[in-house]
Amino acid sequence: MAGRLSRTKIRALLIGPAAAVIGIFVVIPLMLMAWISIQGRDYSGGVIWGELSGEAYLRMIFERELDDSLAVNFNYVLIILRSVWLSFLTTVISLLVGFPTALFMATRTPKWKAILVFMVTLPFWTNLLVRNYAWILLLRDHGAINGTLSWLGIISEPLPLLHTQLAVAIGLTYSFLPFMVLPIYASLEKMDLRLVESAFDLYATRLMTLRRIIIPLAVPGIVAGCILVFVPSLGAYVTPELLGGGKTLMIGNLIGLQFGAARNWPFGAALGILLLALVMISLTFYALKLKNTGGNTQ
Amino acid sequence: MRDNTDNIAISVRGVSKIFDEGVNAFVALDNVSLDIGSNEFFTLLGPSGCGKTTLLRLIAGFEQPSQGQILLNGENLEQLPPFKRPVNTVFQNYALFPHMTIAQNIAFGLEMLGRPRQEINSTVDEMLELVQMKALADRRITQISGGQQQRVALARALAPKPKVLLLDEPLSALDLQLRKDMQIELKRLQLETGITFIFVTHDQEEALTMSDRIAVMQGGHILQIGSPRDIYEHPQHRFVAGFIGEINLLRATTGKATPEGLELRLGEMRGLEAKAKKQVSSGAKLTLAIRPERILLAGQDKEPLTGKLTNVVYHGTDTLYHFDLPDGQAMRARRQNSDKTGPEWKIGDTISWSAKPDSIAVLED
């Protein structure tokens, strides 16, 4: 009896720290965010605690006129759609660049693999802000790209590169590319290269081997990479701020604005919940996809 | 080598393969030549690192020879990538596609060749029948046992009806009983399909039981090519004798020529004769090879040669007798336990023995 009791205690003690971490860092902040999103708005910032209101969620689609009637306002929907579109674009570009990179890396000798993985992770060693500023230097009107092109005589007027959706997509791709390369590399690296030989042996050309053997076996890595690029892109703040020049707002910037200049905490929190919902949807998609492919490569 | 050039499937001519040119150069194959007949079950036998797998990979097209040529039905295979060679491989660990079903694996080669769907389906059915896997056609590779994977690998490689099937130690991952069953199965498949099989193994028993001919390899060279019986009974090389089966290797000196061939002396002891193939001068030192089961054992003074028993090991079907010769060389002799009451020789007893001239091989070192 005593032994049984102490076992329960031991279990509680063992689970305790993990539960505390999840509680303090995940559950409580999320509850707080959800709670704030349904509170009344304090116009000087913060919320009126205890005053329940659905105003923040209405505001995503409707605008309250002076006479208190609701009018449809698609401005915020547009920003949300733009966020999804830019994240999607980023994911596609990352995949197109990242897959060949990962395939190249996975087929090197062990020594070169280690060096290449190190090189892929190298950008993480510097600050994200600094790296985005570097792109400003490259993309601006008299920056490296426009400078080179006009020096070569290809263009006479500088191309409008900075402060465009393209600039944001390039910046996001650059920031999150390692998250695409590494999972794909991991799934390709453990693939048995004899499968490729085996496909060659069975009359498959290089292209066919890529299509029928290599890509299907890399699907778990591809899906993981897409999620890891899409999700943080959706909530990106720094890159659209710097490279979009305030013209190309994404959800992250909109949320930042609500807690800052706009002083609309409930709306900011509601947008946070929406972002969470979008992420959950893509993760559910990921889980279903994994289930369909059997969830393994071996 | 075979004389009838019309029936040669694969002809390897002066092929060398050197990996990592320069300081780290490693010669995997050194000027190897051999002809393999069509419908032949040909085995490349040797220890790991002897070059047998390299030779197989050269035939498959995964590697290119540094020197020499490989011909298939008289046509030079040089520059042909693996996917253009009518040759299929059964890989050591099968290399089956894990994301496909058994039927999809078998159909893969046919699909790549662009065969019509109807033909693919009927060939897949035929192959499933051949390897007795029909009931499992829609299972995934991860859901079947090693022995079943082996059969699928065979079916997949046979489905495109290649001119030559290459098998790279395909049985090494199976347990003993399954391996023995598969040996019989492989031989049956080869006879039924009439395809040339080139089989790579380090297992001498596997080589002896299945092959029409065996090439014994060591250090990038082919030491001897012959039928299993030929290789076992008449090894020409010390390594071949030692690698295949159990054998006694004895240092001997030559005596005078006899009507049978050549008299041999083991130390001071006389009474052994071999069939001499070439002229050897009297008093020359050489190595003899005698299989343990070819030694005739008898009680003291019944046979011309003597030995002192050092160990007796009972094996059920036979008994292995270890004994020392007067000059100190150790020998083993195997004796069938054909009746219950065999001789009750004990350790320390002196026994007598002999061997027939045609049981003795005189070896090159």
XYZ file of C-alpha atoms in Angstrom:
663
model
C 0.000 0.000 0.000
C 2.780 2.357 0.997
C 4.738 1.323 -2.089
C 1.794 2.091 -4.303
C 1.315 5.532 -2.836
C 4.959 6.442 -3.222
C 4.871 5.252 -6.827
C 2.026 7.680 -7.493
C 4.051 10.415 -5.819
C 7.110 9.545 -7.879
C 5.024 9.706 -11.025
C 3.676 13.106 -10.053
C 7.191 14.344 -9.362
C 8.480 12.999 -12.648
C 5.645 14.421 -14.727
C 5.626 17.668 -12.733
C 8.508 19.557 -14.381
C 7.352 18.768 -17.908
C 3.771 19.705 -17.049
C 4.985 22.951 -15.475
C 7.010 23.873 -18.549
C 4.098 23.195 -20.896
C 1.722 25.013 -18.552
C 3.873 28.118 -18.083
C 5.157 28.464 -21.626
C 2.261 27.134 -23.703
C -1.085 26.733 -21.976
C -1.182 29.916 -19.840
C -0.024 32.318 -22.605
C -2.486 30.781 -25.058
C -5.368 30.999 -22.579
C -4.398 34.581 -21.887
C -4.359 35.394 -25.598
C -7.734 33.728 -26.138
C -9.168 35.581 -23.126
C -7.836 38.960 -24.239
C -9.328 38.442 -27.710
C -12.832 38.401 -26.225
C -12.372 41.330 -23.856
C -13.497 44.938 -24.314
C -10.979 47.314 -25.842
C -9.289 49.990 -23.742
C -8.529 52.819 -26.180
C -5.431 53.835 -24.290
C -3.987 50.322 -24.737
C -4.714 47.103 -22.868
C -8.163 45.723 -22.237
C -11.120 46.275 -19.949
C -10.942 43.088 -17.938
C -14.229 41.336 -17.451
C -16.122 43.078 -20.255
C -16.881 40.298 -22.748
C -16.964 41.327 -26.403
C -16.861 39.668 -29.832
C -15.887 42.949 -31.434
C -12.335 41.840 -32.250
C -13.525 38.905 -34.390
C -16.163 41.032 -36.149
C -13.448 43.510 -37.027
C -11.670 40.986 -39.225
C -14.409 41.302 -41.848
C -16.590 44.237 -40.780
C -15.999 47.879 -40.023
C -18.187 49.780 -37.575
C -19.563 52.956 -39.130
C -20.161 56.135 -37.164
C -23.815 55.213 -36.730
C -22.772 51.874 -35.179
C -23.855 49.839 -38.221
C -21.529 47.181 -39.672
C -19.996 47.605 -43.118
C -17.976 44.926 -44.893
C -14.259 45.703 -44.916
C -11.948 43.376 -46.818
C -8.690 45.184 -45.955
C -7.757 42.735 -43.223
C -8.888 39.707 -45.227
C -6.598 40.980 -47.972
C -3.637 41.068 -45.584
C -4.425 37.545 -44.382
C -4.726 36.281 -47.970
C -1.493 38.046 -48.880
C 0.228 36.377 -45.918
C -0.975 32.956 -47.030
C 0.008 33.701 -50.654
C 3.497 34.967 -49.739
C 4.050 32.021 -47.393
C 2.943 29.650 -50.127
C 5.249 31.348 -52.645
C 8.122 31.164 -50.145
C 7.436 27.470 -49.573
C 7.393 26.707 -53.300
C 10.629 28.640 -54.011
C 12.303 27.013 -50.976
C 11.256 23.577 -52.217
C 12.533 24.220 -55.750
C 15.872 25.465 -54.420
C 16.073 23.223 -51.366
C 15.358 19.809 -52.889
C 18.252 19.801 -55.392
C 20.501 21.204 -52.657
C 19.506 18.442 -50.232
C 19.893 15.785 -52.931
C 23.362 17.078 -53.775
C 24.338 17.098 -50.091
C 22.963 13.605 -49.419
C 25.005 12.053 -52.209
C 28.416 13.402 -51.082
C 31.034 11.541 -49.037
C 30.523 11.550 -45.237
C 33.220 14.219 -44.792
C 31.604 16.562 -47.313
C 28.144 15.893 -45.859
C 29.309 17.203 -42.472
C 30.867 20.308 -44.051
C 27.763 21.038 -46.164
C 25.333 20.613 -43.244
C 27.498 23.023 -41.275
C 27.422 25.521 -44.148
C 23.613 25.306 -44.410
C 23.250 26.139 -40.723
C 25.865 28.906 -40.866
C 23.383 31.814 -41.481
C 21.739 31.017 -38.107
C 24.890 32.225 -36.431
C 24.108 35.846 -37.321
C 21.092 37.900 -36.389
C 17.974 37.656 -38.570
C 17.652 41.454 -38.565
C 21.201 41.906 -39.844
C 20.668 39.332 -42.563
C 17.501 41.111 -43.717
C 19.337 44.450 -43.781
C 21.896 42.777 -46.007
C 19.104 42.064 -48.491
C 18.144 45.756 -48.459
C 21.685 46.518 -49.619
C 21.330 43.979 -52.402
C 17.831 44.912 -53.578
C 17.652 48.702 -53.263
C 17.667 51.022 -56.321
C 21.424 51.557 -56.260
C 22.203 48.251 -54.570
C 24.359 45.383 -55.725
C 21.821 43.823 -58.113
C 20.622 46.994 -59.833
C 24.196 48.341 -59.838
C 25.546 45.274 -61.609
C 22.705 45.149 -64.134
C 23.054 48.825 -65.102
C 26.860 48.507 -65.228
C 26.392 45.644 -67.678
C 24.028 47.884 -69.654
C 21.104 45.484 -69.336
C 18.909 48.113 -67.668
C 18.941 51.907 -67.803
C 16.508 52.553 -64.931
C 16.858 50.650 -61.652
C 14.364 47.765 -61.308
C 11.889 48.276 -58.472
C 13.044 45.366 -56.326
C 12.915 46.592 -52.750
C 9.568 47.123 -50.987
C 7.733 44.660 -53.222
C 6.037 41.326 -52.579
C 8.901 39.702 -54.489
C 11.409 41.236 -52.061
C 9.443 39.817 -49.136
C 9.251 36.378 -50.769
C 13.009 36.437 -51.469
C 13.760 37.505 -47.894
C 11.498 34.839 -46.410
C 12.966 32.168 -48.682
C 16.447 33.186 -47.637
C 15.504 33.172 -43.938
C 13.750 29.804 -43.883
C 15.552 27.827 -46.617
C 17.600 25.789 -44.088
C 14.317 24.526 -42.602
C 13.495 23.114 -46.030
C 16.949 21.725 -46.809
C 17.602 19.932 -43.527
C 14.469 17.709 -43.261
C 14.722 16.765 -46.957
C 18.418 16.062 -46.479
C 17.590 13.883 -43.468
C 15.118 11.762 -45.423
C 17.367 11.494 -48.494
C 20.444 10.764 -46.423
C 18.923 7.665 -44.857
C 17.629 6.471 -48.222
C 19.491 3.414 -49.453
C 21.430 4.540 -52.522
C 21.199 0.992 -53.819
C 17.538 1.752 -54.520
C 18.754 4.219 -57.126
C 21.104 1.635 -58.614
C 18.269 -0.822 -58.521
C 16.050 1.589 -60.490
C 18.821 2.158 -63.059
C 19.194 -1.592 -63.307
C 15.458 -1.884 -64.055
C 15.719 0.430 -67.065
C 14.685 3.681 -65.323
C 16.387 6.792 -66.721
C 17.745 9.439 -64.342
C 14.561 11.518 -64.592
C 12.352 8.467 -64.019
C 14.435 7.421 -61.018
C 13.977 10.893 -59.545
C 10.221 10.834 -60.159
C 9.414 7.263 -59.195
C 11.957 6.491 -56.468
C 13.795 9.473 -54.976
C 10.945 11.992 -54.660
C 8.369 9.501 -53.276
C 10.867 8.371 -50.646
C 11.636 11.973 -49.700
C 7.945 12.840 -49.199
C 8.078 12.849 -45.362
C 11.057 15.229 -45.508
C 9.415 17.385 -48.179
C 6.184 17.694 -46.174
C 8.095 18.446 -42.945
C 10.204 21.050 -44.764
C 7.126 22.690 -46.280
C 5.475 22.962 -42.855
C 8.655 24.311 -41.278
C 8.899 27.006 -43.964
C 5.191 27.794 -44.344
C 4.377 28.161 -40.643
C 7.064 30.690 -39.639
C 6.593 32.557 -42.960
C 2.919 33.020 -42.113
C 3.819 34.757 -38.862
C 6.870 36.603 -40.196
C 7.415 40.088 -38.813
C 10.962 41.308 -39.467
C 11.208 40.455 -43.170
C 7.970 42.093 -44.389
C 8.720 45.059 -42.130
C 12.167 45.660 -43.651
C 11.912 44.344 -47.217
C 8.209 45.145 -47.702
C 8.809 48.671 -46.429
C 5.511 48.850 -44.547
C 3.601 48.585 -47.840
C 3.431 44.806 -47.887
C 1.831 44.046 -44.532
C 1.554 40.441 -43.378
C -0.401 39.083 -40.397
C 2.653 39.403 -38.179
C 2.959 43.120 -38.902
C -0.762 43.642 -38.432
C -0.595 41.972 -35.007
C 2.437 44.056 -34.084
C 0.534 47.182 -35.100
C -2.462 46.309 -32.883
C -0.335 45.939 -29.773
C 1.611 49.081 -30.713
C 0.360 52.148 -32.511
C -3.268 51.019 -33.006
C -3.715 50.137 -29.317
C -6.233 47.420 -30.056
C -5.150 44.486 -27.927
C -8.301 42.361 -28.366
C -7.990 42.603 -32.179
C -4.272 41.733 -32.009
C -5.032 38.721 -29.825
C -7.874 37.647 -32.132
C -5.504 37.826 -35.122
C -3.054 35.701 -33.095
C -5.778 33.084 -32.601
C -6.522 33.197 -36.340
C -2.829 32.636 -37.107
C -2.819 29.704 -34.711
C -5.889 28.276 -36.472
C -4.182 28.573 -39.875
C -1.113 26.763 -38.494
C -3.274 24.055 -36.957
C -4.995 23.502 -40.296
C -1.678 23.074 -42.104
C -0.396 20.727 -39.379
C -3.549 18.624 -39.651
C -2.936 18.449 -43.381
C 0.615 17.276 -42.608
C -0.612 14.575 -40.238
C -3.124 13.293 -42.790
C -0.505 13.310 -45.534
C 1.891 11.288 -43.357
C -0.845 8.773 -42.610
C -1.509 8.306 -46.323
C 2.145 7.707 -47.210
C 2.559 5.243 -44.346
C 4.733 7.736 -42.507
C 8.085 6.087 -43.176
C 10.749 5.701 -45.797
C 11.951 2.237 -44.945
C 37.350 -21.636 -71.638
C 34.619 -22.723 -73.967
C 35.220 -23.314 -77.627
C 31.768 -22.736 -79.034
C 31.661 -18.938 -79.374
C 27.999 -18.949 -80.493
C 26.834 -19.907 -77.031
C 28.765 -17.291 -75.088
C 26.512 -14.843 -73.244
C 29.092 -12.731 -71.432
C 32.675 -12.380 -72.491
C 35.059 -10.544 -70.169
C 38.260 -9.629 -72.005
C 41.338 -8.389 -70.194
C 39.315 -6.336 -67.729
C 41.048 -4.363 -64.987
C 39.445 -2.056 -62.479
C 41.486 0.434 -60.493
C 39.764 2.575 -57.859
C 41.209 5.953 -56.777
C 43.979 6.524 -59.296
C 47.271 7.767 -57.889
C 48.718 7.207 -54.429
C 45.629 5.493 -52.999
C 45.091 3.371 -56.096
C 43.500 0.022 -55.370
C 43.490 -2.681 -58.022
C 40.165 -4.486 -57.590
C 40.483 -6.523 -60.781
C 43.720 -7.294 -62.550
C 43.474 -8.313 -66.213
C 40.578 -10.744 -65.812
C 39.272 -12.737 -68.772
C 36.471 -15.289 -68.845
C 33.601 -16.478 -70.994
C 30.198 -17.392 -69.594
C 27.924 -19.542 -71.720
C 24.243 -18.846 -72.272
C 21.933 -20.822 -69.961
C 24.868 -21.348 -67.651
C 24.742 -21.059 -63.858
C 28.122 -19.453 -63.323
C 29.485 -18.627 -59.869
C 32.173 -16.146 -58.889
C 33.559 -17.495 -55.615
C 36.071 -15.877 -53.325
C 36.650 -14.148 -50.008
C 35.525 -10.538 -49.496
C 37.728 -8.103 -51.366
C 38.647 -10.597 -54.090
C 36.958 -8.513 -56.802
C 33.922 -10.717 -57.429
C 31.362 -8.005 -56.657
C 33.364 -5.459 -58.673
C 33.226 -7.775 -61.684
C 29.459 -8.097 -61.225
C 29.052 -4.313 -61.013
C 31.093 -3.905 -64.197
C 28.785 -6.306 -66.013
C 25.714 -4.480 -64.635
C 27.203 -1.145 -65.708
C 27.408 0.528 -62.283
C 31.164 0.841 -62.776
C 33.246 1.234 -65.911
C 36.323 -0.939 -66.483
C 39.678 0.857 -66.308
C 40.883 -1.456 -69.056
C 39.447 -4.197 -71.229
C 36.021 -4.959 -72.618
C 32.853 -6.743 -71.618
C 30.765 -8.222 -74.414
C 27.162 -9.391 -74.225
C 26.291 -11.808 -77.052
C 29.284 -10.411 -78.913
C 28.207 -6.769 -78.495
C 30.476 -4.380 -76.603
C 28.711 -2.992 -73.536
C 31.087 -0.058 -73.168
C 29.352 3.323 -72.734
C 25.971 1.654 -72.193
C 24.447 2.902 -68.930
C 22.857 0.284 -66.622
C 19.352 1.213 -67.780
C 20.206 0.285 -71.370
C 21.723 -3.137 -70.620
C 19.504 -6.223 -70.920
C 20.965 -7.381 -67.622
C 19.213 -7.346 -64.238
C 20.597 -7.632 -60.743
C 19.395 -9.219 -57.513
C 21.074 -7.084 -54.850
C 22.599 -8.367 -51.652
C 19.991 -6.665 -49.480
C 17.392 -6.872 -52.249
C 17.008 -3.049 -52.606
C 13.244 -3.412 -53.025
C 11.282 -0.168 -53.302
C 9.742 0.323 -49.839
C 6.980 2.648 -51.042
C 5.547 0.117 -53.468
C 3.626 -3.122 -53.173
C 5.097 -6.435 -54.236
C 3.240 -6.312 -57.561
C 4.366 -2.705 -58.179
C 7.971 -3.673 -57.499
C 7.785 -6.492 -60.023
C 6.051 -4.274 -62.590
C 8.613 -1.444 -62.294
C 11.135 -2.694 -64.870
C 8.397 -3.497 -67.381
C 6.845 -0.046 -66.932
C 10.215 1.591 -67.524
C 10.563 -0.412 -70.726
C 7.212 1.019 -71.804
C 5.439 -2.313 -72.159
C 1.653 -2.179 -72.620
C -0.384 -2.424 -69.402
C -1.959 -5.736 -70.349
C 1.428 -7.364 -70.942
C 2.774 -5.942 -67.676
C -0.154 -7.378 -65.713
C 0.171 -10.824 -67.215
C 3.974 -10.894 -66.726
C 3.605 -9.790 -63.103
C 1.069 -12.592 -62.549
C 3.406 -15.062 -64.192
C 6.332 -13.936 -62.000
C 4.249 -14.050 -58.810
C 3.316 -17.594 -59.768
C 6.940 -18.492 -60.469
C 8.121 -17.421 -57.013
C 4.905 -18.582 -55.292
C 3.931 -15.156 -53.969
C 0.568 -14.718 -55.662
C -1.386 -14.394 -52.420
C 0.759 -11.469 -51.239
C 0.741 -9.355 -54.424
C -0.702 -6.247 -52.760
C 1.366 -6.359 -49.579
C 3.957 -3.700 -48.958
C 7.629 -4.674 -48.857
C 7.816 -3.744 -45.173
C 5.114 -6.290 -44.364
C 6.888 -9.430 -45.580
C 9.731 -11.593 -44.259
C 13.323 -11.694 -45.481
C 12.780 -14.921 -47.406
C 9.724 -13.454 -49.118
C 11.646 -10.268 -49.961
C 14.254 -12.499 -51.553
C 11.627 -14.052 -53.799
C 10.231 -10.645 -54.757
C 13.739 -9.415 -55.617
C 14.151 -12.439 -57.880
C 10.767 -11.936 -59.513
C 11.475 -8.224 -60.057
C 14.803 -8.950 -61.726
C 13.401 -11.790 -63.854
C 10.238 -9.968 -64.985
C 11.888 -7.988 -67.852
C 13.324 -11.338 -69.080
C 16.961 -10.203 -69.067
C 19.625 -11.977 -71.110
C 21.718 -12.315 -67.968
C 20.723 -12.271 -64.303
C 23.341 -11.088 -61.828
C 23.012 -12.239 -58.205
C 25.139 -10.493 -55.582
C 25.281 -12.780 -52.524
C 21.487 -12.897 -52.468
C 21.238 -15.635 -49.850
C 23.664 -14.263 -47.273
C 20.963 -12.578 -45.173
C 18.824 -15.710 -44.831
C 19.015 -18.314 -42.092
C 20.477 -21.736 -42.835
C 17.303 -23.702 -43.629
C 15.872 -20.945 -45.823
C 19.209 -20.641 -47.572
C 19.196 -24.324 -48.445
C 15.633 -24.115 -49.754
C 16.493 -21.058 -51.832
C 19.530 -22.795 -53.332
C 17.240 -25.455 -54.764
C 14.704 -22.783 -55.750
C 17.328 -20.709 -57.599
C 18.542 -23.697 -59.547
C 14.936 -24.537 -60.490
C 14.304 -20.934 -61.642
C 17.451 -20.959 -63.733
C 16.478 -24.197 -65.448
C 12.867 -23.047 -65.984
C 13.714 -19.622 -67.401
C 16.839 -20.623 -69.333
C 18.467 -17.312 -68.365
C 22.205 -17.102 -67.730
C 22.805 -16.675 -64.002
C 25.995 -15.095 -62.697
C 26.086 -15.700 -58.975
C 28.503 -14.077 -56.552
C 29.196 -15.737 -53.205
C 31.864 -16.355 -50.593
C 30.099 -19.533 -49.500
C 31.825 -22.525 -51.075
C 28.955 -24.887 -50.299
C 26.500 -22.608 -52.108
C 28.862 -22.502 -55.083
C 29.280 -26.283 -55.203
C 25.582 -27.142 -54.954
C 24.190 -24.750 -57.586
C 26.812 -23.961 -60.191
C 27.480 -25.363 -63.625
C 30.912 -23.761 -63.397
C 32.787 -21.847 -60.725
C 35.502 -19.212 -61.019
C 37.559 -18.985 -57.824
C 38.902 -15.474 -57.293
C 41.475 -13.950 -55.013
C 43.107 -10.523 -54.937
C 41.587 -9.413 -58.239
C 42.666 -12.534 -60.117
C 40.827 -15.629 -61.282
C 42.760 -18.599 -59.944
C 40.774 -21.437 -61.457
C 37.629 -21.978 -63.518
C 35.903 -25.336 -63.656
C 32.921 -27.472 -62.758
C 32.252 -27.908 -59.016
C 33.660 -31.431 -59.211
C 36.725 -30.201 -61.062
C 37.400 -27.444 -58.544
C 36.874 -29.737 -55.567
C 38.744 -32.780 -56.861
C 41.512 -31.120 -58.814
C 42.418 -27.793 -57.258
C 45.379 -26.367 -59.120
C 46.238 -23.710 -56.632
C 46.982 -23.796 -52.943
C 44.393 -21.083 -52.239
C 41.673 -22.886 -54.201
C 42.367 -26.111 -52.326
C 42.184 -24.363 -48.968
C 39.160 -22.214 -49.739
C 36.881 -24.988 -50.947
C 36.112 -27.696 -48.433
C 38.411 -29.226 -45.870
C 41.838 -30.283 -47.060
C 45.207 -31.465 -45.784
C 48.106 -29.466 -47.172
C 51.373 -31.340 -46.753
C 54.959 -30.423 -47.498
C 56.574 -33.242 -49.427
C 59.651 -33.972 -51.523
C 59.642 -35.874 -54.799
C 61.239 -39.259 -55.198
C 61.730 -41.283 -58.363
C 59.232 -41.638 -61.155
C 56.931 -44.693 -60.929
C 54.565 -46.352 -63.421
C 51.648 -44.525 -61.698
C 53.371 -41.152 -61.789
C 55.581 -39.818 -59.085
C 56.747 -41.083 -55.733
C 56.374 -38.646 -52.875
C 58.107 -38.567 -49.503
C 56.730 -37.089 -46.322
C 59.890 -36.585 -44.317
C 61.533 -40.002 -44.349
C 58.254 -41.793 -44.950
C 57.635 -43.397 -48.354
C 54.649 -45.084 -49.921
C 52.635 -42.221 -51.426
C 52.235 -41.773 -55.177
C 50.650 -39.010 -57.195
C 49.752 -38.681 -60.848
C 52.360 -36.224 -62.043
C 51.047 -33.863 -64.654
C 54.361 -32.293 -65.471
C 57.983 -33.260 -65.123
C 59.336 -32.647 -61.614
C 62.964 -33.340 -60.816
C 63.793 -35.768 -58.015
C 64.219 -34.148 -54.598
C 62.038 -31.109 -55.394
C 59.921 -29.652 -52.590
C 56.208 -29.286 -53.244
C 52.795 -29.117 -51.578
C 50.275 -31.938 -51.634
C 46.573 -31.596 -51.052
C 44.475 -34.544 -49.868
C 40.823 -34.357 -48.821
C 40.214 -35.859 -45.348
C 37.494 -38.181 -46.676
C 39.900 -39.635 -49.278
C 42.342 -40.953 -46.715
C 42.068 -44.673 -46.056
C 42.590 -45.373 -42.342
C 43.398 -48.767 -40.904
C 44.842 -50.337 -37.770
C 48.556 -50.506 -37.139
C 50.765 -51.928 -39.944
C 47.901 -52.510 -42.443
C 48.724 -49.554 -44.706
C 52.141 -48.244 -45.744
C 52.025 -44.870 -43.957
C 51.778 -44.216 -40.225
C 50.507 -41.548 -37.861
C 49.763 -41.020 -34.196
C 46.197 -40.054 -33.199
C 45.941 -36.721 -31.388
C 42.167 -36.259 -31.381
C 38.987 -38.093 -32.346
C 35.859 -36.021 -33.024
C 32.521 -37.788 -33.485
C 30.203 -35.989 -35.949
C 27.285 -38.431 -36.232
C 27.484 -39.330 -39.909
C 31.247 -39.502 -39.727
C 34.199 -39.246 -37.345
C 37.146 -36.918 -37.783
C 40.549 -38.304 -36.809
C 43.376 -35.866 -36.142
C 46.836 -37.396 -36.318
C 50.476 -36.361 -36.506
C 52.928 -37.722 -39.056
C 56.388 -38.879 -37.923
C 57.862 -35.606 -39.293
C 55.437 -33.592 -37.133
C 52.917 -32.433 -39.799
C 49.311 -32.531 -38.610
C 46.621 -34.274 -40.673
C 42.933 -34.994 -40.540
C 41.029 -37.952 -41.920
C 37.268 -38.390 -42.127
C 35.717 -41.815 -41.852
C 32.050 -42.629 -42.508
C 30.268 -44.236 -39.588
C 28.685 -46.811 -41.857
C 28.065 -49.309 -39.061
C 27.554 -49.030 -35.353
C 30.729 -50.805 -34.397
C 33.529 -48.731 -35.886
C 37.119 -49.130 -34.806
C 37.675 -47.972 -31.228
C 40.963 -46.144 -31.814
C 42.012 -43.931 -28.942
C 44.153 -40.842 -28.694
C 47.799 -41.897 -28.648
C 47.233 -45.028 -30.789
C 49.405 -45.468 -33.861
C 47.353 -45.955 -37.011
C 48.262 -46.610 -40.614
C 46.916 -44.824 -43.697
C 47.181 -44.417 -47.430
C 45.645 -42.405 -50.280
C 45.081 -43.318 -53.909
C 47.171 -41.450 -56.495
C 44.108 -39.791 -58.027
C 43.092 -38.415 -54.614
C 46.281 -36.425 -54.335
C 46.661 -32.983 -55.889
C 50.103 -31.492 -56.445
C 49.733 -27.730 -56.051
C 51.276 -24.582 -57.368
C 51.970 -22.142 -54.584
